[in-house]
Amino acid sequence: MEFTLLIYSDPAGLEKLSQAQATEVLNAYGAYTGALQSAGVYRGSNRLRPTHTATTVRVKSGKTEVLNGPYVETREQLGGYFLIDVKDLDAALSWAAKCPAASHGVVEVRPVWPRSEFEG
Amino acid sequence: MAHDWIVSARAAEEAARRSYGKLIAYLAARTRDVAGAEDALSEAFTAALAEWPVKGVPNAPEAWLLTVARRRMVDAARRRRLSEAASEHLQWLADLMSDEDEQLVVPDRRLGLLFACAHPGIDRGVRAPLMLQVVLGFDAATIASAFLVAPATMGQRLARAKSKIRQAGIGFEVPERDALLERLEAVLDAIYAAYAEGWSDPQGVDPQRRNLADEAIWLGRLAASLLPEQSEALGLLSLMLHAHARRHARRGPSGDYVPLAEQDPARWDAAMIEEAETLLSKANDLGGGGRYHLEAAVQSAHAVRRRTGHADWPAIERLYDALCLLTGSPVAALNRAVALAETRGPKAGLAALDELANDERLANYQPYWAARADLLARSGASESAQQAYDRAIGLESDPAVRHFLQQRAAASLDRSI
């Protein structure tokens, strides 16, 4: 089963870190990615730039609206994600707990909806 | 009034903690309807919180709770009566009502309840959660967090286990002599699993988890007090007390992780170690030689550092030799390799670890990679050590341990440059 681990954290927390601490956090993410790969469950991941870089688009009554900033303004922002393929939710939660984000933010675990289930 | 309410609330809480499993065991023994007993008891506790502040705490709180819970069970059974026509059940309820108020001392059937929770018919993974719920009254959400399982999933697993007890006719009896040893192992394994989940929060930052280690020890005390002739029950309690005696020493002043070898023995809980040693020597007198007895002896060999300044590594090596033969567990083999590194040097430890390199069960096991990294660094194989450290860091969920490993990795790199 594929699961996304959605990482939410307060970017202000990361900005407060010293250079050495920030390097340690980055290295921890690198080690975590390596552990996922060695276990054969890694399917992909991306880090996102902070939400102040976001631009939001929608089309309403035929007119486009383009807004500065994110769709939802919250203190804890979506900062990135991992996509993993594991046996079940228990295994996904076990990996989520090991994600460095779990100790400085939260990790939301969401199953990927398989295409075959909603496409004819 | 506010004061009375607090006193009564505390009395209800204390009664809950002390009596919960006893009352569940008694209420569910005949019908095996654990879920029904839980509902009835929870209503009784609600009634106690409403009534005790007004009328005062009863002389025999346990009997009071039992009486109210029994009435609730009878009411629930009457509501179901037409559909179920469970005559035996109703006969039992009639018996229950007839001895109401006479029986102030609730017979202790908790040991039977523990055996029911660890019955071979109950999935191994749900035995410890089930014990925590039915013997100690933990809610599913708390248990789910401790065992890293979704709360909804944990709720379903517990409900399924309870309905299995009811439908499969799993009794609340303590097994006869022949079956006792085998069945006892499952009971002790589940208690230890609960302890191990609590242990993962040594600093006690998470009150629910710290509680869990204490509660597992409470269950261990219960098993040891009810089965004082079983060396494994004594061994498990000794093992848990030894490990728990070091809980404060595992963290430095700023919350840093401190590995066993670097802990200050003065910060170990001396009284708890004494109790653990007494239990261990009783287990020795009984013959013993089981898994928990041996593991308690390992802990004791670490604890001698209090007096001699160093752990008794030759003894630890011998004990892990015996544990490997007894259990065939890769974790015992891993610990044996670590002991070998102390008695014969890091290269000997590494050679023993190499023999485990293809064991699938250790591939994503953090302690294997942490041990490997440490021994590689100590033998001067800096590059391989970095890879092993990285693997251990990626598999660790405790930020303090992760930080510790990252510092060790950096120190090993510095030495090699």
XYZ file of C-alpha atoms in Angstrom:
537
model
C 0.000 0.000 0.000
C 1.231 3.473 -0.815
C 1.098 6.134 1.873
C 2.148 9.769 1.882
C 3.789 11.112 5.004
C 2.845 14.802 4.956
C 5.209 16.915 7.025
C 3.776 19.888 8.873
C 6.002 22.123 10.935
C 6.456 25.721 11.997
C 9.148 27.201 9.704
C 9.983 29.719 12.448
C 11.328 26.800 14.502
C 13.850 25.868 11.808
C 14.908 29.490 11.301
C 15.865 29.742 14.971
C 18.390 26.890 14.728
C 22.134 27.522 14.645
C 24.063 26.566 11.535
C 25.306 23.373 13.226
C 21.835 22.401 14.415
C 20.328 23.056 10.971
C 23.011 20.855 9.405
C 22.191 18.128 11.913
C 18.483 18.266 11.004
C 19.276 18.117 7.274
C 21.621 15.177 7.832
C 18.918 13.412 9.845
C 16.533 13.747 6.884
C 19.267 12.366 4.629
C 19.787 9.384 6.943
C 16.022 8.829 7.139
C 15.724 8.829 3.340
C 18.618 6.365 3.183
C 16.940 4.078 5.709
C 13.694 4.132 3.664
C 15.676 3.280 0.519
C 17.617 0.462 2.197
C 14.350 -0.991 3.460
C 12.994 -0.914 -0.107
C 9.926 1.180 0.779
C 10.969 4.568 -0.615
C 8.954 5.868 -3.582
C 9.808 9.583 -3.540
C 9.980 12.747 -1.498
C 10.148 16.495 -1.881
C 10.815 19.454 0.339
C 8.629 22.496 -0.323
C 9.648 26.142 0.007
C 7.818 28.062 2.780
C 4.238 29.159 2.173
C 5.186 32.849 1.685
C 6.481 31.721 -1.712
C 3.078 30.275 -2.604
C 0.692 31.658 -5.200
C -2.898 30.436 -5.283
C -5.030 30.175 -8.421
C -8.693 29.453 -8.977
C -11.276 29.964 -11.704
C -14.585 31.317 -10.431
C -17.527 32.040 -12.735
C -15.188 31.868 -15.685
C -12.780 34.425 -14.194
C -9.336 33.547 -12.912
C -8.266 34.669 -9.485
C -4.598 34.757 -8.606
C -3.712 35.421 -4.971
C -0.432 35.894 -3.165
C 0.209 33.364 -0.433
C -1.141 29.973 0.504
C -4.748 28.761 0.322
C -4.864 28.192 4.090
C -2.811 30.311 6.498
C -1.651 28.244 9.490
C 1.315 28.341 11.815
C 2.292 24.782 10.956
C 2.809 24.572 7.223
C 3.049 21.700 4.804
C 6.818 21.561 4.381
C 7.266 18.427 2.307
C 6.305 14.819 1.925
C 7.572 11.278 1.616
C 5.835 8.665 -0.517
C 6.360 5.128 0.774
C 5.110 1.669 -0.153
C 4.601 -0.599 2.854
C 2.504 -3.568 3.970
C -0.095 -1.714 6.026
C -0.938 1.319 8.165
C 0.961 -0.080 11.172
C 4.158 -0.156 9.103
C 3.468 3.356 7.757
C 3.021 4.698 11.310
C 6.261 3.050 12.377
C 8.123 4.877 9.586
C 6.277 8.126 10.335
C 7.535 7.998 13.952
C 11.117 7.720 12.669
C 10.733 10.767 10.398
C 12.709 13.674 11.926
C 9.636 15.879 11.395
C 7.734 13.851 14.004
C 9.915 15.378 16.717
C 9.811 19.004 15.491
C 6.361 19.094 13.884
C 3.743 16.533 12.950
C 3.535 13.860 10.281
C 0.137 13.183 8.758
C -0.124 9.701 7.274
C -2.548 9.447 4.344
C -3.119 6.382 2.156
C -2.799 6.971 -1.568
C -6.081 6.281 -3.339
C -5.258 3.674 -6.012
C -6.287 4.789 -9.515
C -7.951 1.479 -10.240
C -10.516 2.234 -7.535
C -11.889 5.436 -9.069
C -11.074 5.052 -12.756
C -13.298 2.823 -14.854
C -17.720 21.073 48.943
C -14.974 21.493 46.401
C -12.602 19.830 48.847
C -15.012 16.939 49.449
C -15.393 16.524 45.759
C -11.644 16.274 45.254
C -11.310 13.753 48.099
C -14.118 11.644 46.652
C -12.799 11.910 43.134
C -9.409 10.778 44.393
C -10.979 7.885 46.307
C -12.829 6.829 43.153
C -9.616 7.068 41.160
C -7.673 5.048 43.691
C -10.385 2.429 43.830
C -10.313 2.360 40.048
C -6.570 1.808 39.914
C -6.486 -0.816 42.624
C -9.688 -2.647 41.882
C -10.313 -2.276 38.180
C -8.904 -5.614 37.028
C -10.219 -7.418 40.082
C -13.764 -6.201 39.449
C -13.597 -6.917 35.710
C -12.228 -10.400 36.397
C -15.043 -11.091 38.851
C -17.820 -9.598 36.732
C -16.731 -11.325 33.520
C -15.514 -14.665 34.917
C -18.706 -16.593 34.307
C -20.119 -14.967 31.203
C -16.690 -14.085 29.718
C -18.420 -10.871 28.602
C -15.449 -8.550 29.158
C -16.930 -5.672 27.151
C -20.199 -5.884 29.105
C -18.290 -5.905 32.397
C -16.300 -2.854 31.288
C -19.457 -0.928 30.401
C -21.075 -1.812 33.716
C -17.983 -0.891 35.719
C -17.578 2.389 33.902
C -21.174 3.256 34.817
C -20.424 2.298 38.411
C -17.435 4.685 38.474
C -19.608 7.451 37.039
C -22.178 6.768 39.770
C -19.411 6.847 42.405
C -18.248 10.248 41.219
C -21.804 11.564 41.522
C -22.688 9.938 44.830
C -19.547 9.783 46.968
C -19.069 13.559 47.209
C -22.634 13.873 48.547
C -22.950 10.790 50.752
C -19.283 10.236 51.556
C -16.913 7.511 50.437
C -18.334 4.083 51.423
C -16.440 1.872 53.891
C -15.890 -0.795 51.269
C -15.538 1.116 47.974
C -14.751 -2.053 46.046
C -17.918 -3.818 47.183
C -19.965 -0.677 46.501
C -18.635 -0.503 42.933
C -19.257 -4.212 42.449
C -22.860 -3.941 43.613
C -23.635 -1.057 41.272
C -21.838 -2.712 38.347
C -23.718 -5.974 38.919
C -27.042 -4.154 38.835
C -26.035 -2.514 35.575
C -25.103 -5.912 34.117
C -28.425 -7.384 35.201
C -30.294 -4.438 33.639
C -28.345 -4.833 30.411
C -29.030 -8.586 30.377
C -32.762 -8.014 30.951
C -32.852 -5.662 28.005
C -31.246 -8.352 25.841
C -33.177 -11.209 27.386
C -35.901 -11.728 24.788
C -33.492 -11.831 21.891
C -30.880 -13.967 23.556
C -32.785 -16.262 25.886
C -29.559 -17.050 27.668
C -30.871 -19.041 30.557
C -27.493 -19.944 31.972
C -26.484 -16.334 31.854
C -29.627 -15.241 33.660
C -29.127 -17.936 36.280
C -25.700 -16.548 36.925
C -27.066 -13.041 37.194
C -29.627 -14.291 39.677
C -26.778 -15.825 41.692
C -24.935 -12.543 41.510
C -27.923 -10.629 42.847
C -28.516 -13.091 45.655
C -25.087 -12.723 47.172
C -25.184 -8.968 46.818
C -24.052 -7.045 49.885
C -23.006 -10.219 51.679
C -19.776 -10.555 49.868
C -17.640 -7.633 50.891
C -14.388 -9.278 49.896
C -14.079 -9.583 46.130
C -12.230 -12.779 45.212
C -9.115 -12.073 43.184
C -9.370 -13.672 39.768
C -6.955 -11.327 38.055
C -4.419 -14.070 37.393
C -7.083 -15.935 35.434
C -7.848 -12.740 33.561
C -4.151 -12.314 32.672
C -4.089 -15.865 31.314
C -7.247 -15.215 29.291
C -5.653 -12.081 27.760
C -2.535 -14.056 26.753
C -4.461 -17.108 25.531
C -3.033 -18.758 22.386
C -6.345 -17.952 20.661
C -5.712 -14.219 21.065
C -3.411 -12.595 18.483
C 0.050 -12.112 19.942
C 0.142 -8.407 19.078
C -3.030 -7.580 20.972
C -2.258 -9.462 24.213
C -0.358 -6.643 25.920
C -2.895 -3.972 24.857
C -5.719 -6.205 26.056
C -4.109 -6.620 29.487
C -3.599 -2.891 29.817
C -7.223 -2.306 29.025
C -9.036 -5.002 30.990
C -6.706 -5.302 33.992
C -5.731 -1.636 34.340
C -8.519 0.241 32.563
C -6.389 2.133 30.001
C -8.435 3.569 27.135
C -7.855 2.454 23.541
C -6.438 5.834 22.434
C -3.699 5.811 25.094
C -2.800 2.213 24.293
C -2.783 3.021 20.555
C -0.246 5.819 21.059
C 2.037 3.602 23.122
C 2.007 0.801 20.561
C 2.167 3.155 17.562
C -1.123 1.974 16.079
C -4.045 4.067 14.781
C -6.599 4.571 17.591
C -9.467 3.265 15.445
C -7.447 0.147 14.574
C -6.546 -0.444 18.225
C -10.206 -0.096 19.220
C -11.201 -2.706 16.630
C -8.440 -5.114 17.663
C -9.427 -4.883 21.321
C -13.107 -5.362 20.522
C -12.293 -8.380 18.342
C -10.162 -9.920 21.101
C -12.943 -9.469 23.653
C -15.538 -11.013 21.408
C -13.125 -13.905 20.807
C -12.867 -14.482 24.571
C -16.633 -14.566 24.772
C -17.409 -16.613 21.688
C -14.493 -19.053 21.714
C -15.111 -19.865 25.340
C -11.697 -18.762 26.578
C -11.830 -19.431 30.291
C -10.430 -17.363 33.145
C -8.663 -20.332 34.698
C -5.026 -20.568 35.664
C -3.744 -23.519 33.587
C -2.758 -26.796 35.216
C 0.857 -27.603 35.886
C 1.807 -29.009 32.458
C 0.372 -26.139 30.456
C 1.270 -23.506 33.012
C 4.867 -22.889 31.940
C 4.041 -22.446 28.286
C 1.017 -20.273 28.964
C 2.895 -18.269 31.598
C 5.502 -17.368 28.988
C 2.805 -15.647 26.920
C 1.554 -13.720 29.975
C 5.071 -12.556 30.841
C 5.874 -11.693 27.209
C 2.824 -9.432 27.069
C 3.766 -7.695 30.332
C 7.298 -7.189 29.027
C 5.954 -5.819 25.734
C 3.988 -3.221 27.710
C 7.128 -2.352 29.673
C 9.237 -2.046 26.523
C 6.758 0.418 25.004
C 6.910 2.511 28.163
C 10.688 2.352 28.236
C 10.973 4.171 24.920
C 10.246 7.383 26.812
C 12.937 7.200 29.511
C 12.806 10.860 30.357
C 9.149 10.583 31.147
C 8.241 13.532 28.921
C 5.072 11.808 27.878
C 3.050 11.158 31.041
C 0.998 8.450 29.366
C 4.099 6.480 28.475
C 5.952 6.862 31.738
C 2.814 5.596 33.316
C 2.932 2.588 31.018
C 6.351 1.407 32.297
C 5.124 1.812 35.890
C 1.906 -0.029 35.114
C 3.803 -2.888 33.441
C 5.880 -3.215 36.603
C 2.634 -3.243 38.561
C 1.424 -6.141 36.376
C 4.795 -7.841 36.891
C 4.391 -7.469 40.652
C 0.906 -8.930 40.392
C 2.168 -11.961 38.432
C 5.150 -12.453 40.784
C 3.016 -12.162 43.923
C 0.405 -14.590 42.599
C 3.012 -17.066 41.284
C 5.896 -16.768 43.801
C 7.223 -20.233 42.893
C 7.717 -19.395 39.222
C 11.288 -18.275 38.578
C 10.335 -16.648 35.273
C 7.720 -14.409 36.928
C 10.349 -13.349 39.498
C 12.956 -12.995 36.742
C 10.756 -10.695 34.659
C 10.020 -8.438 37.634
C 13.723 -8.363 38.531
C 14.623 -7.503 34.924
C 12.103 -4.649 34.748
C 13.144 -3.228 38.140
C 16.840 -3.321 37.174
C 16.110 -1.465 33.931
C 13.761 0.958 35.666
C 16.349 1.720 38.357
C 18.421 3.399 35.628
C 15.633 5.527 34.169
C 16.928 8.886 35.533
C 20.535 8.150 34.589
C 19.604 7.722 30.914
C 19.316 11.481 30.488
C 21.858 14.221 31.169
C 20.954 17.580 32.740
C 19.976 19.083 29.371
C 17.976 16.052 28.284
C 20.820 14.442 26.341
C 20.848 10.683 25.911
C 23.424 8.925 28.109
C 24.306 5.340 27.059
C 24.546 2.675 29.751
C 28.365 2.580 29.739
C 28.565 6.316 30.476
C 25.847 6.511 33.114
C 26.757 7.603 36.624
C 25.844 4.624 38.855
C 25.183 7.078 41.681
C 22.099 8.133 39.747
C 20.717 4.585 39.662
C 17.884 3.842 42.087
C 19.639 1.798 44.793
C 16.461 0.623 46.557
C 15.006 -0.634 43.292
C 18.237 -2.491 42.480
C 18.156 -4.123 45.916
C 14.616 -5.331 45.297
C 15.631 -6.631 41.861
C 18.594 -8.495 43.399
C 16.408 -10.124 46.042
C 14.013 -11.350 43.352
C 16.921 -12.630 41.274
C 18.364 -14.636 44.136
C 14.922 -16.175 44.782
C 14.774 -17.120 41.105
C 18.281 -18.622 41.453
C 17.075 -20.690 44.436
C 14.179 -21.981 42.356
C 16.544 -23.303 39.694
C 15.326 -21.055 36.921
C 17.362 -20.813 33.754
C 14.530 -19.356 31.678
C 14.735 -16.332 29.418
C 13.697 -13.678 31.933
C 15.788 -15.185 34.707
C 18.873 -15.009 32.456
C 18.069 -11.477 31.309
C 17.685 -10.355 34.915
C 21.108 -11.868 35.613
C 22.531 -9.802 32.709
C 21.100 -6.656 34.285
C 22.601 -7.661 37.615
C 26.019 -8.060 35.960
C 25.688 -4.468 34.689
C 24.592 -3.261 38.120
C 27.779 -4.519 39.813
C 29.478 -1.469 38.312
C 28.030 0.406 41.321
C 30.457 -1.434 43.582
C 33.366 -2.559 41.382
C 33.528 0.296 38.883
C 33.040 -1.989 35.889
C 30.358 -4.305 34.519
C 31.030 -8.044 34.707
C 31.431 -8.534 30.944
C 32.652 -12.173 31.099
C 29.450 -13.062 32.961
C 27.367 -11.067 30.469
C 29.020 -12.934 27.585
C 28.250 -16.318 29.190
C 24.644 -15.313 29.895
C 24.095 -14.221 26.286
C 25.645 -17.498 25.109
C 22.972 -19.271 27.145
C 20.233 -16.942 25.891
C 21.251 -17.562 22.270
C 21.044 -21.318 22.796
C 17.731 -21.004 24.618
C 15.865 -18.573 22.368
C 17.728 -18.461 19.047
C 16.815 -14.779 19.072
C 18.818 -12.487 16.762
C 18.593 -9.768 19.434
C 20.323 -12.063 21.950
C 22.982 -12.793 19.313
C 23.426 -9.045 18.766
C 23.916 -8.488 22.494
C 26.352 -11.393 22.624
C 28.434 -9.702 19.914
C 28.464 -6.462 21.947
C 29.651 -8.417 25.014
C 32.364 -10.132 22.933
C 33.653 -6.717 21.896
C 34.166 -5.913 25.590
C 35.844 -9.191 26.525
C 37.904 -9.785 23.367
C 37.992 -6.481 21.524
C 35.930 -4.746 18.810
C 37.209 -6.991 15.983
C 35.850 -10.112 17.724
C 32.527 -8.296 18.231
C 32.434 -7.307 14.553
C 33.128 -10.872 13.438
C 30.136 -12.002 15.487
C 27.997 -9.197 14.004
C 29.040 -10.228 10.498
C 27.441 -13.605 11.093
C 24.135 -11.774 11.606
C 24.481 -9.475 8.589
C 22.041 -11.470 6.456
C 19.370 -11.842 9.113
C 16.270 -10.135 7.706
C 14.953 -9.484 11.203
C 17.850 -7.153 11.953
C 17.917 -5.306 8.610
C 15.832 -2.401 9.933
C 16.658 -2.856 13.617
C 18.279 0.338 14.914
C 20.366 -1.256 17.738
C 22.068 -3.566 15.215
C 23.278 -0.602 13.131
C 24.215 1.459 16.200
C 26.292 -1.434 17.592
C 27.903 -2.038 14.210
C 28.747 1.654 13.798
C 30.309 1.803 17.254
C 32.449 -1.304 16.726
C 33.536 -0.162 13.234
C 34.523 3.235 14.633
C 36.450 1.586 17.462
C 38.325 -0.642 14.989
C 39.276 2.381 12.891
C 37.042 1.553 9.892
C 35.797 5.108 9.723
C 34.108 5.073 6.334
C 32.042 1.945 7.005
C 31.263 3.359 10.439
C 29.721 6.482 8.855
C 27.419 4.349 6.699
C 26.305 2.292 9.687
C 25.767 5.441 11.787
C 23.643 6.893 8.998
C 21.504 3.784 8.915
C 21.049 3.862 12.703
C 20.185 7.585 12.647
C 17.600 7.029 9.907
C 15.922 4.258 11.915
C 15.776 6.132 15.233
C 12.614 7.881 16.420
C 13.885 9.372 19.714
C 15.402 12.800 18.907
C 17.815 12.593 21.881
C 19.237 9.280 20.683
C 19.381 10.591 17.120
C 21.381 13.605 18.305
C 23.697 11.327 20.297
C 24.360 9.117 17.253
C 24.993 12.145 15.061
C 27.566 13.427 17.546
C 29.236 10.018 17.716
C 29.373 9.880 13.914
C 30.931 13.358 13.755
C 33.498 12.474 16.450
C 34.476 9.325 14.599
C 34.912 11.329 11.386
C 37.088 13.915 13.189
C 39.366 11.215 14.544
C 39.911 9.770 11.097
C 40.911 13.071 9.474
